[in-house]
Short mmCIF file of C-alpha atoms and ligand atoms in Angstrom, two decimals:
data_model
loop_
_atom_site.label_atom_id
_atom_site.label_comp_id
_atom_site.label_asym_id
_atom_site.label_seq_id
_atom_site.Cartn_x
_atom_site.Cartn_y
_atom_site.Cartn_z
CA MET A 1221 -75.58 -124.82 145.33
CA SER A 1222 -76.97 -121.31 145.79
CA ARG A 1223 -77.44 -119.23 142.66
CA LEU A 1224 -76.10 -115.69 142.28
CA ASP A 1225 -78.68 -114.73 139.67
CA GLY A 1226 -78.64 -111.01 139.02
CA LEU A 1227 -75.73 -110.31 141.38
CA ARG A 1228 -73.49 -107.58 139.95
CA MET A 1229 -69.83 -108.33 140.74
CA LEU A 1230 -66.51 -106.62 140.01
CA VAL A 1231 -63.33 -108.72 140.35
CA VAL A 1232 -60.14 -106.65 140.62
CA GLY A 1233 -57.38 -109.01 139.46
CA GLY A 1234 -59.78 -111.29 137.59
CA ALA A 1235 -57.68 -111.88 134.46
CA SER A 1236 -55.90 -114.95 135.76
CA GLY A 1237 -55.48 -117.48 138.55
CA ILE A 1238 -57.78 -117.33 141.56
CA GLY A 1239 -59.54 -114.18 140.33
CA ARG A 1240 -60.23 -115.70 136.94
CA ALA A 1241 -61.62 -118.89 138.53
CA THR A 1242 -63.88 -116.71 140.68
CA VAL A 1243 -65.16 -114.88 137.60
CA ASP A 1244 -65.96 -118.21 135.94
CA ARG A 1245 -67.68 -119.62 139.05
CA ALA A 1246 -69.74 -116.47 139.64
CA ARG A 1247 -70.86 -116.38 136.02
CA ASP A 1248 -71.80 -120.07 136.14
CA LEU A 1249 -73.97 -119.22 139.15
CA GLY A 1250 -75.75 -116.44 137.27
CA ALA A 1251 -73.83 -113.30 138.31
CA GLN A 1252 -73.01 -110.47 135.92
CA VAL A 1253 -69.28 -109.92 136.24
CA ALA A 1254 -66.82 -107.19 135.32
CA VAL A 1255 -63.04 -107.49 135.63
CA LEU A 1256 -60.41 -104.84 136.28
CA ASP A 1257 -56.87 -106.06 135.62
CA ARG A 1258 -53.72 -104.65 134.15
CA ALA A 1259 -53.42 -107.79 132.02
CA PRO A 1260 -55.62 -108.61 129.02
CA PRO A 1261 -58.24 -111.35 129.39
CA ALA A 1262 -56.82 -114.87 129.20
CA VAL A 1263 -56.99 -116.29 125.69
CA ASP A 1264 -59.42 -119.00 126.78
CA ALA A 1265 -61.67 -116.59 128.74
CA GLY A 1266 -65.30 -117.20 127.90
CA GLY A 1267 -67.31 -114.25 126.60
CA GLY A 1268 -69.82 -112.40 128.68
CA SER A 1269 -67.76 -110.60 131.29
CA LEU A 1270 -66.72 -106.99 130.79
CA HIS A 1271 -62.91 -106.70 130.85
CA LEU A 1272 -61.47 -103.35 131.89
CA ARG A 1273 -57.72 -102.79 131.61
CA GLY A 1274 -55.75 -100.73 134.12
CA ASP A 1275 -53.31 -100.56 136.98
CA ALA A 1276 -55.28 -101.04 140.20
CA THR A 1277 -52.68 -99.10 142.18
CA ASP A 1278 -53.42 -95.90 140.24
CA PRO A 1279 -56.20 -93.94 142.01
CA GLU A 1280 -57.45 -92.24 138.84
CA VAL A 1281 -57.55 -95.48 136.89
CA VAL A 1282 -59.42 -97.21 139.70
CA ALA A 1283 -61.97 -94.40 140.02
CA THR A 1284 -62.56 -94.35 136.26
CA GLN A 1285 -62.74 -98.10 135.75
CA VAL A 1286 -64.86 -98.84 138.82
CA GLY A 1287 -67.22 -96.16 137.52
CA ALA A 1288 -67.26 -97.84 134.11
CA ALA A 1289 -68.02 -101.21 135.70
CA VAL A 1290 -70.85 -99.77 137.79
CA GLU A 1291 -72.37 -98.12 134.73
CA ALA A 1292 -72.09 -101.24 132.57
CA LEU A 1293 -73.53 -103.52 135.29
CA GLY A 1294 -76.23 -101.03 136.29
CA GLY A 1295 -74.89 -100.97 139.86
CA LEU A 1296 -72.66 -103.08 142.07
CA ASP A 1297 -73.42 -105.68 144.74
CA ALA A 1298 -70.13 -107.50 145.22
CA LEU A 1299 -66.56 -106.24 145.05
CA VAL A 1300 -63.90 -108.96 145.02
CA HIS A 1301 -60.21 -108.03 145.18
CA THR A 1302 -57.69 -110.70 144.18
CA ALA A 1303 -54.91 -108.62 142.57
CA GLY A 1304 -51.62 -109.53 144.16
CA VAL A 1305 -47.86 -109.89 143.77
CA HIS A 1306 -45.31 -111.95 145.70
CA ASP A 1307 -41.81 -111.44 147.13
CA GLY A 1308 -40.26 -114.68 145.92
CA PHE A 1309 -39.82 -116.31 149.37
CA ARG A 1310 -36.50 -114.52 150.02
CA ASP A 1311 -35.02 -114.37 153.51
CA LEU A 1312 -34.33 -110.85 154.72
CA VAL A 1313 -30.57 -111.31 154.60
CA GLU A 1314 -30.76 -111.97 150.86
CA TYR A 1315 -32.02 -108.45 150.04
CA PRO A 1316 -29.74 -105.61 149.06
CA VAL A 1317 -31.14 -102.77 151.22
CA THR A 1318 -32.18 -100.68 148.21
CA ASP A 1319 -34.07 -103.59 146.63
CA LEU A 1320 -35.87 -104.28 149.91
CA ALA A 1321 -37.43 -100.82 150.02
CA ASP A 1322 -38.70 -101.12 146.44
CA VAL A 1323 -40.08 -104.62 147.02
CA CYS A 1324 -41.93 -103.52 150.16
CA SER A 1325 -43.34 -100.50 148.37
CA GLU A 1326 -44.69 -102.45 145.38
CA LEU A 1327 -46.07 -105.29 147.50
CA TRP A 1328 -47.90 -102.79 149.67
CA ARG A 1329 -49.28 -100.83 146.73
CA VAL A 1330 -50.69 -103.92 144.97
CA ASN A 1331 -51.66 -106.17 147.89
CA VAL A 1332 -52.96 -103.51 150.29
CA THR A 1333 -53.39 -100.02 148.80
CA SER A 1334 -55.15 -101.20 145.64
CA ALA A 1335 -57.70 -103.06 147.78
CA LEU A 1336 -58.46 -99.87 149.70
CA LEU A 1337 -58.66 -97.83 146.48
CA ALA A 1338 -61.13 -100.28 144.97
CA VAL A 1339 -63.31 -100.32 148.09
CA ARG A 1340 -63.26 -96.51 148.27
CA ALA A 1341 -64.20 -96.14 144.61
CA ALA A 1342 -66.98 -98.72 144.91
CA LEU A 1343 -68.51 -97.35 148.13
CA PRO A 1344 -71.25 -95.15 146.60
CA ALA A 1345 -72.48 -97.99 144.39
CA LEU A 1346 -72.24 -100.56 147.18
CA HIS A 1347 -74.29 -98.30 149.43
CA ARG A 1348 -77.05 -98.32 146.79
CA SER A 1349 -77.13 -102.15 146.84
CA GLU A 1350 -79.44 -104.07 149.17
CA HIS A 1351 -76.93 -106.89 149.65
CA ALA A 1352 -73.51 -105.35 149.31
CA SER A 1353 -70.32 -107.23 150.05
CA VAL A 1354 -66.57 -106.83 149.76
CA THR A 1355 -64.21 -109.81 149.73
CA LEU A 1356 -60.45 -109.27 149.98
CA THR A 1357 -57.55 -111.71 149.59
CA SER A 1358 -55.19 -112.58 152.40
CA SER A 1359 -53.13 -115.81 152.33
CA GLU A 1360 -51.91 -118.61 154.52
CA SER A 1361 -49.00 -116.13 154.89
CA GLY A 1362 -51.45 -113.92 156.75
CA PHE A 1363 -51.65 -116.56 159.48
CA GLY A 1364 -48.02 -117.53 159.94
CA ALA A 1365 -44.52 -117.54 158.52
CA ARG A 1366 -45.24 -119.75 155.54
CA GLY A 1367 -45.93 -119.01 151.92
CA GLY A 1368 -43.66 -116.00 151.46
CA GLY A 1369 -40.86 -113.85 152.78
CA ALA A 1370 -41.37 -111.15 155.43
CA PRO A 1371 -42.63 -108.38 153.06
CA TYR A 1372 -45.32 -110.63 151.51
CA THR A 1373 -46.30 -111.98 154.93
CA ALA A 1374 -46.65 -108.45 156.28
CA SER A 1375 -48.87 -107.41 153.36
CA LYS A 1376 -51.18 -110.37 153.89
CA TRP A 1377 -51.45 -109.73 157.64
CA ALA A 1378 -52.37 -106.18 156.65
CA VAL A 1379 -55.26 -107.51 154.56
CA ARG A 1380 -56.56 -109.27 157.69
CA GLY A 1381 -56.51 -105.86 159.36
CA LEU A 1382 -58.45 -104.33 156.49
CA VAL A 1383 -61.12 -107.03 156.72
CA ASP A 1384 -61.50 -106.57 160.44
CA HIS A 1385 -61.54 -102.79 160.33
CA LEU A 1386 -63.76 -102.37 157.28
CA ALA A 1387 -66.26 -104.98 158.50
CA ALA A 1388 -66.80 -102.79 161.54
CA GLU A 1389 -66.66 -99.44 159.73
CA LEU A 1390 -68.98 -100.37 156.86
CA ALA A 1391 -71.58 -102.29 158.89
CA PRO A 1392 -74.50 -102.59 158.72
CA ALA A 1393 -74.71 -101.69 155.03
CA ILE A 1394 -71.80 -103.67 153.60
CA ARG A 1395 -70.46 -107.08 154.63
CA VAL A 1396 -66.64 -107.33 154.45
CA ASN A 1397 -64.81 -110.66 154.47
CA GLY A 1398 -61.65 -112.30 153.20
CA VAL A 1399 -60.28 -115.46 151.68
CA ALA A 1400 -56.87 -116.84 152.68
CA PRO A 1401 -55.72 -119.32 150.03
CA GLY A 1402 -52.97 -121.81 150.70
CA GLY A 1403 -50.35 -122.37 148.01
CA THR A 1404 -52.44 -122.81 144.88
CA SER A 1405 -51.47 -124.61 141.67
CA GLY A 1406 -51.85 -123.27 138.18
CA THR A 1407 -51.71 -119.54 138.88
CA SER A 1408 -49.11 -116.98 137.83
CA LEU A 1409 -48.43 -114.78 140.91
CA ARG A 1410 -45.79 -112.38 139.63
CA GLY A 1411 -42.75 -111.77 141.78
CA VAL A 1412 -41.55 -108.20 142.34
CA GLY A 1413 -38.02 -106.83 142.42
CA SER A 1414 -35.34 -109.26 141.32
CA THR A 1415 -37.47 -112.27 142.31
CA PRO A 1416 -38.49 -115.00 139.87
CA ALA A 1417 -40.86 -113.69 137.22
CA GLU A 1418 -43.72 -115.94 138.24
CA ILE A 1419 -43.94 -117.82 141.53
CA GLY A 1420 -46.36 -120.26 139.91
CA ALA A 1421 -43.70 -121.25 137.38
CA ARG A 1422 -41.09 -122.33 139.97
CA PRO A 1423 -39.80 -125.84 139.19
CA GLY A 1424 -41.27 -128.46 141.53
CA ARG A 1425 -43.92 -126.11 142.93
CA ASP A 1426 -46.85 -128.46 142.30
CA GLU A 1427 -45.10 -131.37 144.03
CA ASP A 1428 -44.15 -129.15 146.99
CA LEU A 1429 -47.72 -127.92 147.37
CA LEU A 1430 -49.21 -131.41 147.26
CA GLY A 1431 -46.90 -132.62 150.00
CA THR A 1432 -47.63 -129.80 152.43
CA THR A 1433 -51.43 -129.87 152.73
CA LYS A 1434 -52.78 -132.00 155.56
CA LEU A 1435 -55.41 -133.33 153.15
CA ARG A 1436 -52.71 -134.35 150.65
CA ARG A 1437 -54.74 -132.67 147.93
CA ARG A 1438 -53.42 -130.05 145.57
CA ILE A 1439 -55.29 -126.73 145.87
CA GLU A 1440 -56.53 -125.45 142.51
CA ALA A 1441 -57.85 -121.97 141.78
CA ALA A 1442 -61.32 -123.45 141.31
CA ASP A 1443 -61.20 -124.76 144.91
CA VAL A 1444 -60.60 -121.23 146.17
CA ALA A 1445 -63.24 -119.62 143.93
CA GLY A 1446 -66.09 -121.22 145.89
CA ALA A 1447 -65.13 -119.28 149.01
CA TYR A 1448 -65.52 -115.96 147.16
CA THR A 1449 -68.88 -116.87 145.66
CA TYR A 1450 -70.09 -118.12 149.06
CA LEU A 1451 -69.09 -114.86 150.76
CA ALA A 1452 -70.73 -112.80 147.98
CA SER A 1453 -73.97 -114.76 148.23
CA PRO A 1454 -76.77 -112.62 149.71
CA SER A 1455 -78.54 -115.74 150.95
CA LEU A 1456 -75.77 -118.10 152.14
CA ALA A 1457 -73.58 -115.43 153.75
CA ARG A 1458 -76.37 -113.06 154.82
CA VAL A 1459 -75.03 -112.68 158.38
CA ILE A 1460 -71.33 -113.29 157.70
CA THR A 1461 -68.98 -110.32 158.09
CA GLY A 1462 -65.45 -109.85 159.43
CA VAL A 1463 -64.57 -113.46 158.60
CA ILE A 1464 -61.64 -114.92 156.68
CA ILE A 1465 -62.03 -118.37 155.14
CA ASN A 1466 -58.81 -120.40 154.99
CA VAL A 1467 -58.79 -122.49 151.82
CA ASP A 1468 -55.52 -124.25 152.47
CA GLY A 1469 -56.06 -128.00 152.79
CA GLY A 1470 -55.27 -127.75 156.50
CA ARG A 1471 -51.89 -126.01 156.17
CA ASN A 1472 -53.07 -123.53 158.80
CA THR A 1473 -53.36 -126.24 161.47
CA VAL A 1474 -50.53 -126.84 163.95
N1 NAD B 2102 -51.29 -118.72 144.16
C1 NAD B 2102 -51.07 -118.90 145.46
O1 NAD B 2102 -50.40 -119.86 145.88
C2 NAD B 2102 -51.65 -117.92 146.48
C3 NAD B 2102 -51.64 -118.28 147.84
C4 NAD B 2102 -52.16 -117.39 148.77
C5 NAD B 2102 -52.69 -116.17 148.36
N2 NAD B 2102 -52.67 -115.86 147.04
C6 NAD B 2102 -53.22 -114.55 146.66
O2 NAD B 2102 -54.28 -114.76 145.75
C7 NAD B 2102 -54.39 -113.63 144.89
C8 NAD B 2102 -54.42 -114.11 143.43
O3 NAD B 2102 -53.15 -114.69 143.15
P1 NAD B 2102 -52.93 -115.73 141.95
O4 NAD B 2102 -52.01 -116.77 142.48
O5 NAD B 2102 -54.22 -116.12 141.34
O6 NAD B 2102 -52.03 -114.85 140.96
P2 NAD B 2102 -52.24 -114.40 139.45
O7 NAD B 2102 -50.99 -113.66 139.10
O8 NAD B 2102 -52.62 -115.55 138.60
O9 NAD B 2102 -53.46 -113.37 139.54
C9 NAD B 2102 -53.29 -112.07 140.04
C10 NAD B 2102 -53.94 -111.08 139.09
O10 NAD B 2102 -53.73 -109.77 139.63
C11 NAD B 2102 -53.42 -108.90 138.53
N3 NAD B 2102 -52.69 -107.75 139.03
C12 NAD B 2102 -51.52 -107.74 139.71
N4 NAD B 2102 -51.13 -106.49 139.94
C13 NAD B 2102 -52.09 -105.68 139.40
C14 NAD B 2102 -52.25 -104.28 139.33
N5 NAD B 2102 -51.34 -103.42 139.83
N6 NAD B 2102 -53.35 -103.80 138.71
C15 NAD B 2102 -54.27 -104.64 138.18
N7 NAD B 2102 -54.17 -105.97 138.22
C16 NAD B 2102 -53.08 -106.48 138.83
C17 NAD B 2102 -52.58 -109.76 137.60
O11 NAD B 2102 -52.50 -109.22 136.29
C18 NAD B 2102 -53.29 -111.10 137.68
O12 NAD B 2102 -54.31 -111.21 136.69
C19 NAD B 2102 -53.21 -112.72 145.23
O13 NAD B 2102 -53.65 -111.71 146.11
C20 NAD B 2102 -52.24 -113.64 145.95
O14 NAD B 2102 -51.39 -112.94 146.83
C21 NAD B 2102 -52.18 -116.70 146.09
#
C-alpha cells in the first residue's frame, strides 16, 4: 500500500458516503485532508480533517472555501470532487414538464458545474504543487443506461467529458482522472425534485445491488475510496491522466 504522507487533499462532498470514505482512507494513508460540503461532518467522523460548510454550486462560496482550505493545508496537491445528487430513476414519461426542467438544472449544477467551479478555484494552488491531481466522479450511469434516469445519466456522461477535456487542457502540470462507482451500499445520495429523499434509503436497495454485480459482491463506499487515493498518489499514478476507473463489480461488462 502506497502512503500519501504529506499530500494535501480537498474533498468536495466529503461529509458522507463515498467522499467520506475517501477522506478516511486518505487520512489513514497520511494525507492532510479538508472537506467542503453543505452538510455538517458525520457524527462519527474522526477528528483531524478540516470541515468547511457551504454549497458547492455557489461560485463565491467555492472560491472562499477553497481558499480557506488551501491556506489551512499550506497548499493543495489533490482535489477530489464527489458531491452529487440523483434523479430517482424516473422514466422520462413520469416527469411533469415543469419538474423536468428543475431536476435537470439542479443535477447539472451539483454533478457538473460544481466540479468545474472547484477545479477553477483550485487551479492556482494546484499549479504550485509538484504532483497535482484532480479526480472527479462519474458513475456506471456514465457508461450506459443503468443506475439512473436520463437526466442523471446525462450528467455523469458529462463528467466523462470533463475528465477527458481537462486532462488534455491541464497537462502537463495537473493529472485529471475520474472514478465511476457502481451502485454503492450505505450512502445517502439525495434525490432532487419530487424524487425519494435519499436513493440509498430505498427499500430493497442492498439486495438489488448485490444481485447485479458480476462478482456477486456488494460495493461499499470503502471499496470505491481506494480508487480515489490511487489516482491521487504521486507515485502509483504518476503517469495516469485522462482515465476513469470503474469500481462496479463488473456491472459495466456486457
Ligand atoms: N451511491 C451510489 O450508488 C453511486 C453510484 C455511482 C456514482 N455515485 C456518485 O458518487 C458520488 C457520491 O455519492 P454518495 O452515494 O456517496 O452520496 P452521498 O449523498 O452520501 O454523498 C454526497 C455528498 O455530496 C454533498 N453535496 C451534495 N450537494 C452538494 C452541494 N451543492 N454542495 C456541497 N456538498 C454537496 C452531500 O451533502 C453529501 O455529503 C456522487 O457524485 C454520486 O453521483 C454514487
